[in-house]
């Protein structure tokens, strides 16, 4: 059995799920891995891959075919995230944001007209989206939102700012959450709307192959037809987060597999004190422990995906898996970096890139602490936020 599937999880997948995984794995091996170290080095998102990602059906893959999407199940979406993140968390982020944070709210909360206007072009990668929830004063507490939209005749006027927004400078549209007199509401704001600007965040040490931006809204006027009509309140954005977090439970499994694979190969070839590093008991214990944690994480997400496909998945279950799998992957990436010695500190090898990326992944979509407190509240019935 391969080190990355000791429990033969593959045998628990349907033929369609296996085919999806194979297609994305091939894309990652052939198109992502040869360039991604340089992209990370240069701080460049490989935008040239977007048409291929779209043609593989990876954008909004769970949405129905009538909107130009692939209509795949949740487990397939998870496998897409896993295989993309085996390449780089930045590419998985791109797909998470487009699919779960932009296409999903248009599908779930939008009018039929909005669905038809945006979803087919977003599935084709012709329109790129970003999702603006987090604000500079504190992302963990989105209820304390300062950005607001005021009704003015038939229009809305938006003022405020958002920070740490994936795809911000790439995006043709932004899903923007703003406080209104009737609670938090979502708006589709098009690039080029007067008063709307995006500024790329530089000097990142993490997710360097991904675009992250601040968004500014200075009296941005949009028509009522840009408002998502079918949701009000924090449950709107939080419902999107549940979708995206679900994908993020799978993604880090891919990053961890990439690191283990690399460290395993390296330690078998690295001869020290007359034998391969892999022949030492301490290296074997480390590698075995990584395989153990990856196996547990794989079983966790597969069951989570089956629950999602059955329609019974709860947000708390997503929190537990997001916490567990991000922690699992970041620890493994750091341990693999150590097994590579000095060779582990450059982008010639993947471990440090994954370790640095996972610093973002463990923070965004709810920090580790936020997810721990969600489980604490579930157990005790006491809100400790
Ligand atoms: P609470 O005030 O109790 O609830 C408000 C309403 O929302 C409902 N709800 C949910 N609905 C769906 N999914 C969930 N996960 C939900 N959680 C709560 C809830 O039922 C209620 O509905 P209603 O009808 O009663 O009004 O909110 P809470 O106390 O549960 O929330 C507190 C807390 C801290 C958990 C929440 O604020 C939180 O999750 N904070 C973290 C914020 C966060 O994760 N931000 C992420 C920004 S996006 C991002 O990072 C993208 S990175 C993407 C990439 O590049 O891949
Ligand atoms: P804060 O909320 O200020 O948290 C600071 C610290 O306080 C953390 O350690 C946190 O765990 C801790 N903390 C918070 N509450 C408590 C508590 N009650 N008790 C104890 N400790 C607590 N957001 C978007 O809206 N859209 C995006 O596309 C997006 N993309 C991102 C991309 C990247 C690369 C990054 C880094 C972030 C992105 N985010 C995005 C923002 C992300 O969701 C936030 O960074 C995250 O929610 C945390 O918010 P914050 O950074 O303001 O930290």
Coordinates of C-alpha atoms and ligand atoms in Angstrom, one line a residue:
X1 CA 0.0 0.0 0.0
X2 CA 1.3 3.5 -0.7
X3 CA 2.3 5.6 2.3
X4 CA -0.4 8.1 1.5
X5 CA -3.3 5.6 1.6
X6 CA -2.5 3.0 4.2
X7 CA -6.2 2.2 4.8
X8 CA -7.1 2.0 1.1
X9 CA -9.5 4.9 1.3
X10 CA -9.5 4.8 -2.5
X11 CA -11.4 1.6 -2.4
X12 CA -14.2 3.4 -0.6
X13 CA -14.7 5.9 -3.5
X14 CA -17.1 5.5 -6.4
X15 CA -15.9 5.1 -9.9
X16 CA -16.8 8.7 -10.6
X17 CA -15.0 10.0 -7.5
X18 CA -11.9 8.0 -8.5
X19 CA -12.0 9.5 -12.0
X20 CA -12.3 13.0 -10.6
X21 CA -9.3 12.4 -8.3
X22 CA -7.2 11.0 -11.1
X23 CA -7.9 13.9 -13.4
X24 CA -7.0 16.5 -10.9
X25 CA -4.0 14.5 -9.7
X26 CA -2.7 14.4 -13.3
X27 CA -3.3 18.2 -13.6
X28 CA -1.3 18.8 -10.4
X29 CA 1.6 16.5 -11.5
X30 CA 1.9 17.8 -15.0
X31 CA 0.9 21.4 -14.8
X32 CA 1.3 22.6 -11.2
X33 CA 4.3 20.9 -9.7
X34 CA 6.8 21.9 -12.5
X35 CA 6.1 25.6 -12.0
X36 CA 4.8 26.2 -8.5
X37 CA 8.1 26.5 -6.7
X38 CA 9.0 29.4 -9.0
X39 CA 5.6 31.0 -8.7
X40 CA 5.9 31.0 -4.9
X41 CA 9.4 32.4 -5.2
X42 CA 8.2 35.2 -7.4
X43 CA 5.1 35.8 -5.5
X44 CA 3.0 35.1 -8.6
X45 CA -0.4 33.4 -8.9
X46 CA -0.3 31.2 -12.0
X47 CA -3.3 32.7 -13.7
X48 CA -2.5 30.9 -17.0
X49 CA -3.8 27.7 -15.4
X50 CA -7.3 29.1 -14.8
X51 CA -8.7 28.1 -18.3
X52 CA -7.5 24.5 -17.7
X53 CA -8.9 24.4 -14.1
X54 CA -12.2 25.6 -15.6
X55 CA -12.2 23.1 -18.5
X56 CA -11.7 20.3 -16.0
X57 CA -14.9 21.4 -14.3
X58 CA -13.3 22.4 -11.0
X59 CA -15.1 25.7 -10.6
X60 CA -18.4 25.4 -8.8
X61 CA -18.1 21.7 -9.3
X62 CA -21.0 20.9 -6.9
X63 CA -23.5 23.2 -8.6
X64 CA -26.0 21.9 -11.2
X65 CA -25.2 21.4 -14.8
X66 CA -28.0 23.8 -15.9
X67 CA -25.6 26.6 -14.8
X68 CA -22.7 25.2 -16.7
X69 CA -21.3 23.4 -13.7
X70 CA -20.2 19.8 -13.2
X71 CA -22.9 18.7 -10.7
X72 CA -20.4 16.6 -8.7
X73 CA -21.0 15.4 -5.2
X74 CA -19.3 16.7 -2.0
X75 CA -16.7 13.9 -1.8
X76 CA -15.6 14.7 -5.4
X77 CA -15.3 18.4 -4.4
X78 CA -13.2 17.3 -1.4
X79 CA -10.9 15.2 -3.6
X80 CA -10.5 18.2 -6.0
X81 CA -9.3 20.3 -3.0
X82 CA -7.0 17.5 -1.8
X83 CA -5.3 17.0 -5.2
X84 CA -5.0 20.8 -5.8
X85 CA -3.5 21.4 -2.4
X86 CA -1.0 18.6 -3.0
X87 CA 0.3 21.1 -5.5
X88 CA -0.1 24.3 -3.5
X89 CA -2.6 25.8 -1.1
X90 CA -2.8 28.9 -3.3
X91 CA -4.4 27.0 -6.2
X92 CA -6.9 25.3 -3.8
X93 CA -7.7 28.7 -2.3
X94 CA -8.4 30.1 -5.8
X95 CA -10.9 27.3 -6.4
X96 CA -12.4 27.4 -2.8
X97 CA -13.1 31.1 -3.2
X98 CA -14.5 30.9 -6.7
X99 CA -16.7 27.8 -5.9
X100 CA -17.7 28.0 -2.3
X101 CA -17.5 31.7 -1.5
X102 CA -18.7 33.3 -4.7
X103 CA -20.6 30.8 -6.9
X104 CA -22.3 29.2 -3.9
X105 CA -23.9 32.4 -2.5
X106 CA -25.1 33.4 -5.9
X107 CA -26.6 30.0 -6.3
X108 CA -28.0 29.7 -2.8
X109 CA -29.0 33.4 -2.1
X110 CA -29.2 34.9 -5.5
X111 CA -32.2 35.6 -7.9
X112 CA -32.7 33.4 -10.9
X113 CA -31.5 36.3 -13.0
X114 CA -28.3 36.6 -11.0
X115 CA -27.6 32.9 -11.3
X116 CA -28.0 33.0 -15.1
X117 CA -26.0 36.2 -15.4
X118 CA -23.0 35.0 -13.4
X119 CA -22.7 31.2 -12.8
X120 CA -22.0 29.9 -16.4
X121 CA -19.3 32.5 -16.9
X122 CA -17.8 31.8 -13.5
X123 CA -17.8 28.1 -14.2
X124 CA -15.9 28.8 -17.4
X125 CA -13.3 30.9 -15.6
X126 CA -14.3 34.0 -17.6
X127 CA -15.5 35.8 -14.5
X128 CA -13.4 35.6 -11.3
X129 CA -14.8 36.4 -7.9
X130 CA -13.6 37.3 -4.5
X131 CA -15.4 37.3 -1.1
X132 CA -15.2 40.2 1.2
X133 CA -16.2 39.4 4.8
X134 CA -13.1 40.1 6.9
X135 CA -12.4 43.7 8.0
X136 CA -9.1 45.2 9.3
X137 CA -10.3 45.5 12.9
X138 CA -10.9 41.8 13.5
X139 CA -11.8 38.9 11.3
X140 CA -12.8 36.4 13.9
X141 CA -15.8 38.5 14.9
X142 CA -17.6 39.3 11.7
X143 CA -20.7 40.3 13.6
X144 CA -18.9 43.5 14.5
X145 CA -19.0 44.6 10.9
X146 CA -18.3 48.3 10.1
X147 CA -18.8 48.2 6.3
X148 CA -22.4 49.3 5.7
X149 CA -24.8 49.8 2.8
X150 CA -27.5 52.5 2.9
X151 CA -30.6 52.5 0.8
X152 CA -30.8 55.6 -1.5
X153 CA -33.8 55.5 -3.8
X154 CA -33.6 52.3 -5.7
X155 CA -29.8 52.0 -5.1
X156 CA -27.5 51.1 -2.3
X157 CA -24.5 53.1 -1.3
X158 CA -21.6 51.0 0.3
X159 CA -18.9 52.5 2.5
X160 CA -16.1 50.6 4.4
X161 CA -13.2 48.3 3.8
X162 CA -12.3 44.6 3.7
X163 CA -8.9 43.0 4.3
X164 CA -7.1 39.8 3.5
X165 CA -9.2 39.1 0.5
X166 CA -8.1 36.2 -1.7
X167 CA -8.3 37.0 -5.5
X168 CA -9.0 40.7 -4.6
X169 CA -7.0 42.2 -7.5
X170 CA -7.8 39.4 -9.9
X171 CA -11.5 39.5 -9.4
X172 CA -14.2 40.8 -11.9
X173 CA -16.8 40.7 -9.1
X174 CA -16.7 40.9 -5.3
X175 CA -19.3 39.3 -3.0
X176 CA -19.4 42.0 -0.4
X177 CA -21.1 41.6 3.0
X178 CA -22.3 44.9 4.5
X179 CA -24.4 46.0 7.5
X180 CA -27.8 47.4 6.5
X181 CA -30.8 48.6 8.5
X182 CA -32.2 45.1 8.0
X183 CA -29.1 43.2 9.1
X184 CA -26.1 42.0 7.2
X185 CA -26.7 41.6 3.4
X186 CA -24.6 40.5 0.5
X187 CA -23.9 42.6 -2.7
X188 CA -22.3 41.7 -6.0
X189 CA -20.0 44.6 -6.8
X190 CA -18.4 44.7 -10.2
X191 CA -14.8 45.7 -10.8
X192 CA -14.7 49.3 -12.1
X193 CA -17.7 50.5 -10.1
X194 CA -16.7 54.1 -9.1
X195 CA -15.4 54.3 -5.6
X196 CA -14.4 50.5 -5.5
X197 CA -10.7 49.8 -5.4
X198 CA -8.5 46.9 -4.5
X199 CA -4.9 47.0 -3.3
X200 CA -2.7 44.0 -3.3
X201 CA -1.1 43.0 0.0
X202 CA 2.7 42.6 -0.4
X203 CA 5.5 41.1 1.7
X204 CA 3.5 37.9 2.4
X205 CA 5.6 34.9 3.6
X206 CA 2.7 32.6 3.1
X207 CA 0.4 31.8 0.1
X208 CA 2.8 33.6 -2.1
X209 CA 1.3 31.9 -5.2
X210 CA -2.1 33.5 -4.5
X211 CA -3.4 37.1 -4.7
X212 CA -4.4 38.7 -1.4
X213 CA -5.9 42.2 -1.3
X214 CA -7.5 44.9 0.7
X215 CA -10.8 46.3 -0.8
X216 CA -12.0 49.8 -0.3
X217 CA -15.6 51.2 -0.8
X218 CA -16.0 54.9 -1.0
X219 CA -19.6 55.7 -1.7
X220 CA -19.9 52.8 -4.0
X221 CA -23.4 52.9 -5.6
X222 CA -25.0 49.7 -6.8
X223 CA -28.6 48.9 -7.9
X224 CA -30.9 46.8 -5.8
X225 CA -30.5 44.1 -8.5
X226 CA -26.9 43.6 -7.2
X227 CA -28.1 42.6 -3.8
X228 CA -28.5 38.9 -3.0
X229 CA -32.2 38.9 -2.2
X230 CA -32.6 35.6 -0.4
X231 CA -30.6 35.9 2.8
X232 CA -30.3 38.4 5.7
X233 CA -28.1 38.2 8.7
X234 CA -24.7 36.6 9.6
X235 CA -26.0 33.2 8.6
X236 CA -25.5 34.4 5.0
X237 CA -21.7 34.6 5.0
X238 CA -21.4 31.9 7.7
X239 CA -23.3 29.5 5.4
X240 CA -20.7 30.2 2.7
X241 CA -17.9 29.6 5.2
X242 CA -19.4 26.1 6.0
X243 CA -19.1 25.2 2.3
X244 CA -15.5 26.6 2.0
X245 CA -14.4 25.1 5.3
X246 CA -15.6 21.7 4.2
X247 CA -13.2 21.9 1.2
X248 CA -10.4 23.1 3.5
X249 CA -10.8 20.0 5.6
X250 CA -9.7 18.0 2.6
X251 CA -7.0 20.3 1.1
X252 CA -4.4 20.0 3.9
X253 CA -4.5 16.2 3.5
X254 CA -3.0 16.8 0.1
X255 CA -0.3 19.1 1.4
X256 CA 0.6 16.6 4.1
X257 CA 0.8 13.8 1.5
X258 CA 3.1 15.9 -0.7
X259 CA 5.4 16.5 2.3
X260 CA 5.5 12.9 3.5
X261 CA 6.1 11.7 0.0
X262 CA 9.1 14.1 -0.4
X263 CA 10.6 13.3 3.0
X264 CA 10.2 9.6 2.5
X265 CA 12.1 9.7 -0.8
X266 CA 14.7 12.0 0.6
X267 CA 15.4 10.1 3.7
X268 CA 15.8 6.8 1.8
X269 CA 18.5 8.4 -0.4
X270 CA 20.3 10.5 2.1
X271 CA 23.2 8.5 3.5
X272 CA 24.6 9.6 6.9
X273 CA 26.8 7.6 9.3
X274 CA 26.9 4.9 6.6
X275 CA 23.2 4.2 6.2
X276 CA 20.1 6.0 4.8
X277 CA 18.4 8.4 7.3
X278 CA 15.3 6.2 6.7
X279 CA 17.1 3.3 8.3
X280 CA 17.3 5.1 11.7
X281 CA 14.6 4.4 14.2
X282 CA 13.9 8.0 14.9
X283 CA 13.3 8.8 11.2
X284 CA 11.0 5.8 10.9
X285 CA 9.0 6.8 14.0
X286 CA 8.6 10.2 12.6
X287 CA 7.5 8.9 9.2
X288 CA 5.2 6.3 10.7
X289 CA 3.6 8.9 12.9
X290 CA 2.9 11.1 9.9
X291 CA 1.3 8.2 8.0
X292 CA -0.9 7.6 11.1
X293 CA -2.1 11.2 11.3
X294 CA -2.7 11.4 7.5
X295 CA -4.7 8.1 7.6
X296 CA -6.9 9.4 10.4
X297 CA -7.5 12.7 8.6
X298 CA -8.5 10.9 5.4
X299 CA -11.1 8.8 7.2
X300 CA -12.4 12.0 8.9
X301 CA -13.0 13.9 5.7
X302 CA -14.4 10.9 3.8
X303 CA -17.1 10.5 6.5
X304 CA -17.6 14.2 6.6
X305 CA -18.2 14.2 2.8
X306 CA -20.6 11.3 3.1
X307 CA -22.6 13.2 5.7
X308 CA -22.6 16.3 3.5
X309 CA -23.8 14.2 0.5
X310 CA -26.5 12.8 2.8
X311 CA -27.5 16.3 3.8
X312 CA -26.9 15.9 7.5
X313 CA -23.5 17.5 7.9
X314 CA -23.3 20.0 10.8
X315 CA -21.1 23.1 11.0
X316 CA -19.5 21.8 14.3
X317 CA -18.4 18.7 12.4
X318 CA -16.7 20.9 9.9
X319 CA -15.0 22.9 12.6
X320 CA -13.6 19.7 14.2
X321 CA -12.1 18.5 10.9
X322 CA -10.8 21.9 9.8
X323 CA -9.0 22.2 13.2
X324 CA -7.7 18.6 13.1
X325 CA -6.5 18.6 9.5
X326 CA -4.9 22.0 9.4
X327 CA -3.0 21.2 12.6
X328 CA -2.1 17.7 11.3
X329 CA -0.7 19.2 8.0
X330 CA 1.2 22.1 9.4
X331 CA 2.9 19.8 12.0
X332 CA 3.8 17.3 9.3
X333 CA 5.1 20.0 6.9
X334 CA 7.4 21.3 9.6
X335 CA 8.6 17.8 10.6
X336 CA 9.3 17.0 6.9
X337 CA 11.2 20.3 6.5
X338 CA 13.4 19.1 9.4
X339 CA 14.0 15.7 7.8
X340 CA 15.3 17.4 4.7
X341 CA 17.9 19.3 6.7
X342 CA 19.3 22.4 5.0
X343 CA 17.8 21.3 1.7
X344 CA 14.4 21.8 3.3
X345 CA 14.7 25.6 3.4
X346 CA 14.5 26.4 -0.3
X347 CA 11.6 26.1 -2.8
X348 CA 13.6 23.3 -4.5
X349 CA 11.6 21.2 -2.1
X350 CA 8.0 21.5 -1.2
X351 CA 7.9 21.1 2.6
X352 CA 8.7 24.7 3.5
X353 CA 6.4 26.1 0.9
X354 CA 3.6 23.9 2.3
X355 CA 4.5 24.8 5.9
X356 CA 4.4 28.5 5.2
X357 CA 1.2 28.2 3.2
X358 CA -0.5 26.3 6.0
X359 CA 0.2 29.2 8.4
X360 CA -2.6 31.0 6.4
X361 CA -4.8 27.9 6.0
X362 CA -4.8 27.3 9.8
X363 CA -5.8 31.0 10.2
X364 CA -8.3 31.8 7.5
X365 CA -11.8 30.4 7.4
X366 CA -11.8 30.6 11.2
X367 CA -8.6 30.4 13.2
X368 CA -7.7 27.2 15.1
X369 CA -8.9 28.9 18.3
X370 CA -12.2 29.8 16.8
X371 CA -12.9 26.2 15.8
X372 CA -11.7 24.9 19.2
X373 CA -14.2 27.2 20.8
X374 CA -17.0 26.1 18.5
X375 CA -16.4 22.5 19.8
X376 CA -16.0 23.7 23.4
X377 CA -19.4 25.4 23.0
X378 CA -20.9 22.3 21.5
X379 CA -19.7 20.2 24.5
X380 CA -20.5 22.6 27.3
X381 CA -23.3 24.6 26.0
X382 CA -21.4 27.7 27.1
X383 CA -20.3 30.4 24.6
X384 CA -16.7 31.3 25.4
X385 CA -15.9 33.6 22.5
Ligands
LIG1 P1 -24.2 33.3 15.8 O1 -24.3 34.8 16.1 O2 -24.5 32.3 16.9 O3 -25.0 32.9 14.5 C1 -25.4 33.8 13.5 C2 -26.3 33.0 12.6 O4 -25.5 32.2 11.7 C3 -25.9 30.8 11.8 N1 -24.6 30.0 11.8 C4 -24.2 29.3 10.7 N2 -24.8 29.1 9.6 C5 -24.1 28.3 8.7 N3 -22.9 27.8 8.9 C6 -22.3 28.1 10.0 N4 -21.0 27.6 10.2 C7 -22.9 28.9 11.0 N5 -22.6 29.3 12.2 C8 -23.6 30.0 12.7 C9 -26.5 30.7 13.2 O5 -27.4 29.6 13.2 C10 -27.3 32.0 13.2 O6 -28.4 31.9 12.4 P2 -29.8 32.7 12.9 O7 -30.8 32.3 11.9 O8 -30.1 32.3 14.3 O9 -29.4 34.2 12.8 O10 -22.7 33.1 15.4 P3 -21.7 32.2 16.1 O11 -21.7 32.6 17.5 O12 -21.9 30.8 15.7 O13 -20.4 32.7 15.4 C11 -19.3 33.0 16.1 C12 -18.1 32.6 15.3 C13 -16.8 33.1 16.0 C14 -18.0 31.1 15.3 C15 -18.1 33.1 13.9 O14 -18.3 34.5 13.9 C16 -17.0 32.7 13.0 O15 -17.0 31.7 12.4 N6 -15.9 33.6 13.0 C17 -14.7 33.3 12.1 C18 -14.9 34.1 10.9 C19 -14.3 33.5 9.7 O16 -14.1 32.3 9.6 N7 -14.0 34.3 8.7 C20 -13.5 33.8 7.4 C21 -13.5 34.8 6.3 S1 -13.5 34.2 4.7 C22 -11.9 33.5 4.5 O17 -11.2 33.4 5.4 C23 -11.6 33.0 3.2 S2 -10.1 32.3 2.9 C24 -10.5 31.4 1.6 C25 -9.3 30.9 0.8 O18 -8.5 31.7 0.4 O19 -9.4 29.7 0.6
LIG2 P1 -8.1 38.2 14.6 O1 -9.6 37.9 14.5 O2 -7.7 39.5 15.0 O3 -7.5 37.1 15.6 C1 -6.2 37.4 16.3 C2 -6.0 36.2 17.3 O4 -7.0 36.2 18.3 C3 -6.0 34.8 16.6 O5 -5.0 34.0 17.2 C4 -7.4 34.3 17.1 O6 -7.4 32.9 17.1 C5 -7.5 34.9 18.5 N1 -8.9 35.0 18.9 C6 -10.0 35.4 18.3 N2 -11.1 35.4 19.0 C7 -10.7 34.8 20.2 C8 -11.3 34.4 21.4 N3 -12.7 34.6 21.6 N4 -10.6 33.9 22.4 C9 -9.3 33.7 22.3 N5 -8.6 34.0 21.2 C10 -9.3 34.6 20.2 N6 -11.2 36.8 4.6 C11 -12.2 37.0 3.7 O7 -13.3 37.6 4.1 N7 -12.1 36.7 2.4 C12 -11.0 36.1 2.0 O8 -10.9 35.7 0.8 C13 -9.9 35.8 2.9 N8 -8.7 35.3 2.4 C14 -7.6 35.3 3.2 C15 -6.4 34.9 2.7 C16 -5.3 34.9 3.5 C17 -3.9 34.6 3.0 C18 -5.4 35.2 4.9 C19 -4.2 35.2 5.8 C20 -6.6 35.6 5.4 C21 -7.7 35.6 4.6 N9 -9.0 36.1 5.1 C22 -10.0 36.3 4.2 C23 -9.1 36.6 6.4 C24 -9.2 35.5 7.5 O9 -10.5 34.9 7.5 C25 -8.9 36.1 8.8 O10 -7.5 36.4 8.8 C26 -9.3 35.2 10.0 O11 -10.7 35.1 10.1 C27 -8.7 35.8 11.3 O12 -9.1 37.2 11.5 P2 -7.9 38.2 11.8 O13 -6.8 38.0 10.9 O14 -8.5 39.6 11.8 O15 -7.4 37.8 13.3

